[in-house]
Short mmCIF file of C-alpha atoms in Angstrom, two decimals:
data_model
loop_
_atom_site.label_atom_id
_atom_site.label_comp_id
_atom_site.label_asym_id
_atom_site.label_seq_id
_atom_site.Cartn_x
_atom_site.Cartn_y
_atom_site.Cartn_z
CA MET A 1 11.25 43.97 -90.50
CA LYS A 2 13.86 43.09 -88.00
CA SER A 3 11.52 41.22 -85.78
CA THR A 4 10.41 39.19 -88.81
CA ILE A 5 13.82 38.39 -89.76
CA LYS A 6 14.85 37.16 -85.94
CA ARG A 7 11.64 34.98 -86.18
CA ILE A 8 12.92 33.38 -89.42
CA VAL A 9 16.39 32.88 -88.12
CA GLY A 10 15.03 31.28 -84.99
CA ARG A 11 12.68 28.77 -86.85
CA ILE A 12 15.54 27.80 -89.14
CA ILE A 13 17.76 27.20 -86.12
CA VAL A 14 15.01 25.05 -84.09
CA THR A 15 14.38 23.14 -87.64
CA SER A 16 17.90 22.37 -88.04
CA LEU A 17 18.38 20.99 -84.49
CA PHE A 18 15.15 18.86 -84.88
CA LEU A 19 16.67 17.24 -87.93
CA ILE A 20 19.79 16.58 -86.30
CA ALA A 21 18.27 14.85 -83.54
CA VAL A 22 15.80 13.00 -85.85
CA THR A 23 18.93 11.42 -87.89
CA ILE A 24 20.78 10.83 -84.88
CA ASN A 25 18.05 8.74 -83.42
CA TYR A 26 17.57 6.90 -86.72
CA ASN A 27 21.10 5.73 -86.86
CA ILE A 28 20.87 4.58 -83.35
CA ALA A 29 17.88 2.54 -84.10
CA LEU A 30 19.56 0.92 -87.14
CA SER A 31 22.35 -0.48 -84.87
CA TYR A 32 21.62 -4.12 -84.88
CA SER A 33 22.51 -7.10 -86.59
CA PHE A 34 21.09 -10.81 -87.26
CA ASN A 35 23.29 -13.72 -87.86
CA PHE A 36 23.01 -17.48 -88.20
CA VAL A 37 26.14 -19.71 -88.48
CA GLY A 38 26.79 -23.33 -88.52
CA PRO A 39 29.62 -25.66 -90.11
CA ASN A 40 29.79 -26.23 -93.82
CA THR A 41 30.36 -29.98 -93.82
CA ALA A 42 29.66 -32.86 -91.59
CA ASN A 43 29.16 -36.86 -91.74
CA ASN A 44 25.92 -38.34 -92.36
CA GLY A 45 24.62 -38.75 -88.58
CA ASP A 46 26.74 -36.29 -87.09
CA THR A 47 25.13 -33.87 -84.57
CA VAL A 48 26.28 -30.23 -85.25
CA THR A 49 25.57 -27.00 -83.39
CA LEU A 50 24.47 -23.76 -84.89
CA THR A 51 24.20 -20.34 -83.49
CA ILE A 52 21.98 -17.65 -83.76
CA THR A 53 22.83 -13.88 -82.82
CA GLY A 54 20.80 -11.09 -82.63
CA ASN A 55 22.89 -8.18 -81.39
CA GLY A 56 20.45 -5.16 -80.48
CA LEU A 57 17.22 -7.50 -81.31
CA THR A 58 14.87 -9.30 -79.07
CA GLY A 59 12.09 -11.79 -80.24
CA LYS A 60 11.35 -15.14 -81.46
CA VAL A 61 13.04 -17.05 -84.14
CA ASN A 62 11.61 -20.24 -85.91
CA LEU A 63 13.69 -23.08 -87.48
CA SER A 64 12.87 -25.27 -90.11
CA ALA A 65 15.25 -28.12 -91.47
CA SER A 66 15.62 -30.41 -94.55
CA ASN A 67 17.98 -33.69 -94.26
CA ALA A 68 18.30 -32.80 -90.28
CA SER A 69 16.34 -33.11 -87.36
CA LEU A 70 16.44 -30.08 -84.76
CA SER A 71 16.57 -30.11 -81.29
CA ASP A 72 14.25 -26.95 -80.95
CA ASN A 73 11.69 -25.69 -83.49
CA SER A 74 12.15 -22.18 -82.15
CA VAL A 75 14.13 -20.08 -79.88
CA TRP A 76 13.99 -16.92 -78.23
CA ILE A 77 16.75 -14.16 -78.59
CA GLU A 78 17.40 -10.98 -76.30
CA LYS A 79 20.25 -9.26 -77.64
CA ASN A 80 22.24 -12.41 -77.40
CA SER A 81 23.33 -15.72 -78.91
CA VAL A 82 21.35 -18.83 -78.75
CA SER A 83 22.57 -22.35 -79.97
CA VAL A 84 20.73 -24.97 -81.28
CA THR A 85 21.73 -28.64 -82.44
CA ALA A 86 20.77 -30.71 -85.47
CA LYS A 87 21.36 -34.35 -86.52
CA ILE A 88 22.13 -34.88 -90.13
CA THR A 89 20.38 -37.44 -91.88
CA GLY A 90 20.89 -36.83 -95.66
CA PHE A 91 22.89 -34.18 -98.07
CA PRO A 92 22.44 -31.56 -98.58
CA ALA A 93 21.13 -30.38 -95.21
CA THR A 94 19.72 -27.06 -94.95
CA ILE A 95 18.47 -25.24 -91.69
CA THR A 96 16.61 -22.08 -91.99
CA ALA A 97 16.10 -19.43 -89.33
CA THR A 98 13.37 -17.02 -89.80
CA PRO A 99 12.78 -14.08 -87.64
CA ASN A 100 9.27 -13.57 -86.13
CA GLU A 101 8.61 -9.88 -85.36
CA LEU A 102 11.96 -8.78 -83.75
CA THR A 103 12.10 -5.33 -82.01
CA ASP A 104 15.15 -3.16 -82.07
CA ASN A 105 16.54 -1.43 -79.18
CA ASN A 106 13.34 1.24 -79.28
CA TYR A 107 10.99 -1.42 -79.47
CA ASN A 108 10.26 -0.90 -83.19
CA ILE A 109 9.45 -3.97 -85.31
CA VAL A 110 12.18 -4.49 -87.83
CA SER A 111 11.84 -6.64 -90.90
CA ILE A 112 14.68 -9.11 -91.29
CA SER A 113 15.09 -11.87 -94.15
CA SER A 114 15.52 -15.52 -93.18
CA LYS A 115 19.23 -17.01 -92.85
CA THR A 116 19.81 -20.71 -94.21
CA VAL A 117 22.79 -22.62 -93.53
CA THR A 118 23.57 -25.38 -96.06
CA ILE A 119 25.67 -28.44 -94.80
CA ASN A 120 27.33 -30.69 -97.19
CA GLU A 121 28.85 -34.14 -96.88
CA LYS A 122 32.57 -34.30 -95.81
CA LEU A 123 34.72 -35.32 -98.93
CA LYS A 124 36.22 -38.62 -98.51
CA PRO A 125 39.76 -39.23 -99.68
CA THR A 126 39.80 -41.69 -102.72
CA PRO A 127 43.02 -44.10 -102.56
CA LYS A 128 44.49 -44.69 -106.20
CA PRO A 129 44.60 -48.27 -106.91
CA THR A 130 48.30 -49.57 -107.07
CA GLN A 131 48.97 -50.62 -110.93
CA ILE A 132 51.12 -53.33 -111.67
CA PRO A 133 52.86 -53.03 -115.09
CA GLN A 134 52.61 -55.93 -117.29
CA ASN A 135 55.35 -57.05 -119.41
CA THR A 136 54.27 -57.76 -122.93
CA PRO A 137 56.85 -58.30 -125.60
CA SER A 138 56.73 -56.28 -128.80
CA PRO A 139 56.07 -58.15 -131.74
CA THR A 140 59.34 -58.77 -133.95
CA GLN A 141 59.19 -56.80 -137.24
CA ILE A 142 60.71 -58.21 -140.47
CA PRO A 143 61.70 -55.86 -143.20
CA SER A 144 59.24 -55.65 -145.89
CA SER A 145 61.87 -55.57 -148.60
CA THR A 146 65.29 -56.69 -149.43
CA PRO A 147 68.12 -54.79 -151.33
CA SER A 148 68.66 -55.96 -154.78
CA ASN A 149 72.22 -56.79 -154.12
CA GLN A 150 71.28 -59.02 -151.20
CA LYS A 151 69.46 -62.38 -151.44
CA PRO A 152 66.74 -63.18 -148.84
CA ASN A 153 67.29 -65.91 -146.70
CA THR A 154 65.19 -68.65 -148.25
CA THR A 155 64.97 -70.92 -145.08
CA PRO A 156 61.30 -70.60 -144.09
CA SER A 157 60.93 -69.70 -140.62
CA THR A 158 58.36 -71.35 -138.12
CA GLN A 159 56.24 -68.36 -138.41
CA GLN A 160 55.54 -68.74 -142.38
CA THR A 161 52.10 -69.92 -143.19
CA ASN A 162 52.86 -69.87 -147.20
CA PRO A 163 56.23 -71.21 -147.78
CA PRO A 164 58.63 -69.39 -150.56
CA PRO A 165 58.11 -70.69 -154.12
CA VAL A 166 60.48 -73.70 -155.14
CA THR A 167 63.07 -72.68 -157.74
CA ASN A 168 64.61 -76.11 -157.82
CA ASN A 169 62.51 -78.44 -159.91
CA SER A 170 64.45 -81.53 -158.26
CA GLN A 171 62.64 -80.85 -154.90
CA GLY A 172 63.00 -83.96 -152.83
CA ALA A 173 59.96 -85.92 -151.64
CA ASN A 174 61.24 -85.92 -148.24
CA GLN A 175 61.32 -82.05 -147.67
CA SER A 176 59.02 -81.34 -144.87
CA LYS A 177 56.66 -78.08 -145.03
CA PRO A 178 56.90 -75.17 -142.56
CA ASN A 179 55.11 -75.17 -139.26
CA GLN A 180 52.15 -72.76 -138.92
CA THR A 181 51.25 -70.75 -135.99
CA THR A 182 48.16 -68.38 -135.24
CA THR A 183 50.41 -65.59 -134.27
CA SER A 184 51.48 -64.13 -137.39
CA SER A 185 50.99 -64.48 -141.10
CA THR A 186 53.70 -64.14 -144.06
CA THR A 187 52.94 -62.63 -147.60
CA GLY A 188 55.54 -63.16 -150.16
CA LYS A 189 56.27 -60.99 -153.18
CA GLN A 190 58.17 -61.65 -156.24
CA SER A 191 60.60 -59.01 -157.35
CA PRO A 192 61.58 -58.63 -161.14
CA SER A 193 65.03 -60.69 -160.77
CA GLY A 194 62.82 -63.64 -159.48
CA GLU A 195 63.64 -63.41 -155.98
CA THR A 196 60.87 -63.40 -153.26
CA ASN A 197 60.62 -61.00 -150.24
CA PHE A 198 58.71 -61.94 -147.40
CA GLN A 199 56.83 -59.64 -144.57
CA THR A 200 55.74 -60.94 -141.24
CA GLN A 201 52.51 -59.41 -139.77
CA THR A 202 51.83 -60.03 -135.90
CA PRO A 203 48.34 -59.06 -134.71
CA ASN A 204 47.78 -57.18 -131.10
CA ILE A 205 47.08 -59.45 -128.12
CA GLU A 206 44.43 -57.95 -126.28
CA ASP A 207 44.80 -58.18 -122.46
CA THR A 208 42.04 -59.39 -120.77
CA THR A 209 42.87 -59.35 -117.37
CA SER A 210 40.39 -57.67 -115.07
CA SER A 211 41.17 -54.80 -113.00
CA ASN A 212 37.92 -54.42 -111.25
CA ASN A 213 38.86 -53.89 -107.35
CA TYR A 214 35.38 -52.66 -106.17
CA LEU A 215 33.32 -54.15 -103.30
CA SER A 216 29.59 -54.58 -103.65
CA MET A 217 28.85 -54.75 -100.12
CA ILE A 218 30.06 -54.35 -96.57
CA LYS A 219 28.29 -55.66 -93.66
CA VAL A 220 28.57 -55.82 -89.81
CA ASN A 221 27.16 -57.95 -87.49
CA LYS A 222 26.04 -55.12 -84.97
CA GLY A 223 25.87 -51.46 -85.16
CA ASN A 224 25.66 -49.36 -88.44
CA LEU A 225 27.94 -48.05 -91.04
CA SER A 226 28.10 -44.27 -91.49
CA PRO A 227 27.40 -43.13 -94.01
CA ASN A 228 25.65 -46.06 -95.90
CA PHE A 229 27.75 -48.23 -98.24
CA ASP A 230 28.63 -47.03 -101.40
CA ARG A 231 31.30 -48.40 -103.71
CA GLU A 232 32.94 -45.06 -104.31
CA ILE A 233 33.20 -44.09 -100.65
CA PHE A 234 36.20 -45.85 -99.01
CA GLU A 235 36.07 -44.97 -95.20
CA TYR A 236 33.23 -45.74 -92.65
CA ASN A 237 32.36 -45.28 -88.96
CA VAL A 238 30.69 -47.53 -86.47
CA GLU A 239 29.66 -45.37 -83.45
CA ASN A 240 28.75 -46.60 -79.85
CA PHE A 241 30.14 -49.95 -80.23
CA ASN A 242 30.78 -51.43 -76.56
CA ASP A 243 31.26 -55.13 -77.80
CA GLU A 244 34.64 -56.80 -77.45
CA GLN A 245 34.71 -57.94 -81.28
CA ILE A 246 32.67 -57.30 -84.33
CA GLU A 247 32.10 -59.56 -87.50
CA ILE A 248 32.74 -57.75 -90.86
CA SER A 249 31.64 -59.38 -94.21
CA ALA A 250 32.08 -57.91 -97.67
CA GLU A 251 31.82 -59.35 -101.48
CA ALA A 252 33.91 -57.95 -104.20
CA GLU A 253 31.89 -56.78 -107.35
CA ASP A 254 34.21 -59.19 -109.76
CA GLU A 255 34.33 -62.84 -108.87
CA ARG A 256 37.84 -62.92 -110.09
CA ALA A 257 38.94 -60.52 -107.38
CA THR A 258 40.14 -61.43 -103.85
CA VAL A 259 39.08 -59.71 -100.52
CA SER A 260 41.05 -59.94 -97.32
CA GLY A 261 40.71 -58.18 -93.66
CA THR A 262 37.12 -59.45 -92.92
CA GLY A 263 35.98 -62.07 -90.30
CA THR A 264 35.68 -61.88 -86.66
CA ILE A 265 37.91 -59.05 -85.38
CA ALA A 266 38.72 -58.34 -81.58
CA LEU A 267 38.50 -54.54 -80.58
CA ILE A 268 40.39 -52.71 -78.01
CA ASN A 269 39.11 -49.83 -75.97
CA GLY A 270 39.19 -46.20 -78.02
CA GLU A 271 39.98 -46.15 -81.67
CA ASN A 272 40.14 -49.34 -84.04
CA ILE A 273 40.93 -49.08 -87.75
CA ILE A 274 39.96 -52.08 -89.95
CA ASN A 275 41.14 -52.07 -93.49
CA ILE A 276 39.48 -54.36 -96.12
CA THR A 277 41.71 -55.06 -99.11
CA VAL A 278 40.45 -55.93 -102.60
CA THR A 279 42.93 -57.20 -105.16
CA ALA A 280 41.82 -57.37 -108.50
CA GLU A 281 42.75 -60.31 -111.27
CA ASN A 282 45.75 -57.90 -112.53
CA GLN A 283 46.90 -57.27 -108.55
CA ALA A 284 45.65 -53.72 -108.62
CA VAL A 285 44.76 -52.87 -104.99
CA ARG A 286 42.01 -50.82 -103.30
CA VAL A 287 41.25 -50.20 -99.51
CA TYR A 288 38.08 -49.77 -97.87
CA GLN A 289 38.52 -48.53 -93.95
CA ILE A 290 36.19 -49.08 -91.00
CA ASN A 291 37.04 -46.75 -87.84
CA ILE A 292 35.13 -48.26 -84.97
CA ASP A 293 35.32 -46.09 -81.44
CA LYS A 294 34.64 -48.87 -78.94
CA GLY A 295 33.62 -47.37 -75.42
CA GLN A 296 33.76 -48.93 -72.19
CA GLU A 297 30.51 -50.75 -71.04
CA PHE A 298 28.83 -48.43 -68.89
CA ALA A 299 26.86 -49.68 -65.42
CA GLN A 300 29.48 -52.34 -64.88
CA SER A 301 28.93 -52.26 -61.10
CA ASP A 302 26.23 -51.49 -58.81
CA LEU A 303 27.94 -48.13 -57.77
CA ARG A 304 25.76 -45.23 -58.39
CA LEU A 305 25.51 -41.34 -57.95
CA ASN A 306 22.66 -39.80 -55.76
CA ALA A 307 22.93 -36.41 -57.46
CA LEU A 308 24.89 -34.93 -60.11
CA GLU A 309 25.12 -30.86 -60.05
CA VAL A 310 26.48 -29.05 -63.12
CA LYS A 311 27.29 -25.46 -63.48
CA LYS A 312 29.03 -23.60 -66.34
CA ILE A 313 31.61 -21.13 -66.26
CA ASN A 314 32.11 -18.36 -68.72
CA GLU A 315 35.25 -16.33 -69.53
CA ASP A 316 34.33 -13.67 -66.91
CA GLY A 317 34.38 -16.31 -64.11
CA ASN A 318 30.58 -16.27 -63.58
CA PHE A 319 28.51 -19.59 -62.67
CA TYR A 320 25.40 -20.59 -64.31
CA ASP A 321 23.20 -23.96 -63.43
CA ILE A 322 22.54 -26.32 -65.94
CA ASP A 323 19.51 -28.84 -65.51
CA ILE A 324 20.76 -32.08 -67.29
CA GLY A 325 17.83 -34.18 -65.97
CA PHE A 326 20.01 -36.38 -63.89
CA ASP A 327 19.08 -39.94 -63.29
CA LYS A 328 21.06 -42.46 -61.22
CA ASP A 329 20.33 -44.92 -63.69
CA LYS A 330 21.02 -43.09 -66.68
CA PHE A 331 24.70 -42.85 -67.91
CA GLU A 332 24.90 -40.45 -70.83
CA TYR A 333 24.01 -36.86 -71.28
CA ILE A 334 24.32 -34.20 -73.99
CA ILE A 335 24.16 -30.51 -73.23
CA ASN A 336 24.95 -27.50 -75.19
CA VAL A 337 26.55 -24.36 -73.88
CA GLU A 338 27.48 -20.77 -75.59
CA SER A 339 30.80 -19.82 -76.91
CA ASP A 340 31.93 -18.09 -74.08
CA ILE A 341 31.83 -20.94 -71.66
CA SER A 342 35.38 -22.18 -70.83
CA ASP A 343 34.73 -24.61 -68.05
CA LEU A 344 32.14 -26.68 -66.36
CA ASP A 345 31.76 -27.26 -62.47
CA ILE A 346 30.79 -30.86 -61.58
CA ILE A 347 29.66 -31.79 -58.16
CA PRO A 348 28.61 -35.47 -57.92
CA THR A 349 27.21 -36.76 -54.90
CA VAL A 350 27.79 -40.61 -54.09
CA ASP A 351 25.43 -43.16 -52.99
CA LYS A 352 27.82 -45.48 -50.84
CA GLU A 353 30.77 -44.67 -48.62
CA GLY A 354 33.92 -45.66 -49.64
CA THR A 355 33.28 -44.60 -53.44
CA ILE A 356 36.04 -42.85 -55.35
CA VAL A 357 34.95 -40.45 -58.10
CA GLU A 358 37.14 -39.12 -60.89
CA THR A 359 36.26 -36.61 -63.15
CA GLN A 360 38.08 -35.92 -66.38
CA GLY A 361 37.46 -33.16 -69.37
CA LYS A 362 35.57 -30.62 -67.64
CA GLU A 363 37.97 -27.50 -68.24
CA ASN A 364 39.26 -25.82 -71.34
CA LEU A 365 36.13 -26.72 -73.38
CA VAL A 366 37.04 -26.17 -77.32
CA GLU A 367 34.48 -25.53 -79.89
CA GLY A 368 32.37 -28.32 -81.07
CA GLU A 369 32.23 -31.52 -79.30
CA ASN A 370 33.59 -32.06 -75.54
CA LYS A 371 33.67 -35.57 -73.66
CA ILE A 372 33.48 -35.49 -69.99
CA SER A 373 33.71 -38.79 -67.86
CA ILE A 374 32.67 -39.38 -64.24
CA THR A 375 34.28 -42.62 -63.25
CA LEU A 376 33.15 -44.18 -59.81
CA SER A 377 35.26 -47.23 -58.06
CA ASN A 378 35.19 -49.03 -54.83
CA ILE A 379 38.31 -47.88 -52.69
CA GLU A 380 38.64 -51.76 -51.62
CA ASP A 381 38.16 -53.03 -55.43
CA ASP A 382 38.97 -50.93 -58.21
CA THR A 383 38.05 -53.36 -60.97
CA LYS A 384 34.16 -52.68 -60.27
CA THR A 385 33.47 -49.31 -61.88
CA THR A 386 30.49 -47.16 -63.20
CA ILE A 387 30.90 -44.36 -65.75
CA TYR A 388 28.64 -41.48 -66.19
CA SER A 389 29.25 -39.67 -69.43
CA ILE A 390 28.58 -36.23 -70.41
CA LYS A 391 28.94 -34.91 -74.25
CA VAL A 392 29.30 -31.14 -74.31
CA ILE A 393 28.61 -29.29 -77.67
CA LYS A 394 30.24 -25.96 -77.14
CA ALA A 395 28.82 -23.29 -79.76
CA GLU A 396 31.17 -21.46 -82.25
CA LYS A 397 31.88 -17.68 -81.76
CA PRO A 398 29.53 -15.86 -83.94
CA ILE A 399 30.61 -13.45 -86.85
CA VAL A 400 28.97 -10.02 -86.36
CA GLU A 401 27.18 -9.34 -89.53
CA ILE A 402 26.46 -5.55 -90.45
CA SER A 403 22.67 -5.17 -90.75
CA THR A 404 21.15 -6.05 -94.32
CA ILE A 405 19.07 -2.73 -93.99
CA PRO A 406 20.80 -0.35 -96.19
CA GLN A 407 22.19 2.68 -94.12
CA ARG A 408 21.31 5.88 -95.43
CA LYS A 409 23.88 8.51 -95.78
CA SER A 410 22.55 10.50 -92.89
CA TRP A 411 25.45 12.07 -91.66
CA ILE A 412 26.54 13.41 -95.08
CA TRP A 413 22.92 15.17 -95.24
CA ILE A 414 23.36 16.59 -91.84
CA ILE A 415 26.88 18.34 -92.70
CA VAL A 416 25.18 19.49 -95.97
CA GLY A 417 22.28 20.80 -94.72
CA SER A 418 24.26 22.46 -91.75
CA VAL A 419 26.53 24.32 -94.14
CA ILE A 420 23.63 25.45 -95.93
CA LEU A 421 21.82 26.65 -93.26
CA LEU A 422 24.98 28.50 -91.92
CA GLY A 423 25.32 30.18 -95.24
CA ILE A 424 21.74 31.42 -95.19
CA LEU A 425 22.21 32.73 -91.29
CA LEU A 426 25.26 34.45 -92.04
CA GLY A 427 23.74 35.94 -95.35
CA ILE A 428 20.98 37.41 -93.21
CA ILE A 429 23.05 38.65 -90.62
CA TYR A 430 25.35 40.33 -93.27
CA PHE A 431 21.94 41.97 -94.72
CA ILE A 432 20.99 43.24 -91.20
CA ARG A 433 24.29 45.07 -90.63
CA ASN A 434 24.55 46.63 -94.03
CA LYS A 435 21.01 47.91 -93.67
CA LYS A 436 21.64 49.26 -90.25
CA LYS A 437 24.86 51.38 -91.66
CA LYS A 438 22.67 52.80 -94.44
#
């Protein structure tokens, strides 16, 4: 009997330990997350950065997009974050990341649903047209009745169309008739005492002045407007424009409206803001704005780099090489870096002696777009320059998402099961001791 009880107690203890180990292992296997983030809004033609994060996950993630062109159709994650870029071509733009047989820390294939980022167009501020009040005189009201103790003025006014009846039979032949106008009418009513009361009615005069101050089109002789023209969009951009001037033409919807601010406009390096003003016939004003970012003309001289080495530096001070596909006759580059990259190490090698190299913008990178310029100039003639430009797109720091797989309340069951097993064990021990005493 005692040996049987001991065997039962031993099996209960072993089973409990096994269940605890399995439950702990199950919870460790669930400690992973999958996340896909990107901006909520953008302008048409913008290049945006999206980040895929797989904490505790390894494998391939497929990408698909609508109204956007992707830099990669698939990426490989290995318990890390990977960034991709997408150029917006319409709205709403949707980019979907679909996991393809990802594995957890125990190399088990896990099932994770797709994540989608939807990007809408940035709202444009709508300027309110200036309303100019119009002074419209109110019609003069003539009383419709006359008190019985007061006689009306029998002298006809110039607004009467029907003269009052003549009470004097000896009216002279030279008496003139009252003038008639089209702005009012007069009605007469005779009272029992023989007097006549008059009431003048003035019709409402409708204002036909046009208030339409919309444009029907805007055109530029070079470059492209972004977004495409729409009468309800009042701000546009012209990007990558390097000419010294631009020709802008615009037409109003209403031929009675006037347009100003168009024609040939000289540009300065950097940001240029051009306002096109539309004034309606009633003097209400509406403004359309065009932003032009004019850059300097690249390759202004024969100065060149022989090589350009680029390294990224993370927040811990570690260096990682970047292959930008350097070509000495290619002057613009675009690279993507992770959210923990703080600086770039730029090491240029010049082609000619006596070349001065100046690098700007390589430190303290911010999330989103960063511009780095490498300017070459001659030590004897600094008016001749060549500029290499690098656009660095830094990913946003990912927001860790809790795993979408429902977590079972395993620890609660472990505690409950342990209490039950402990109660059974104490009961068996108590039973054995009582039996020995007997």
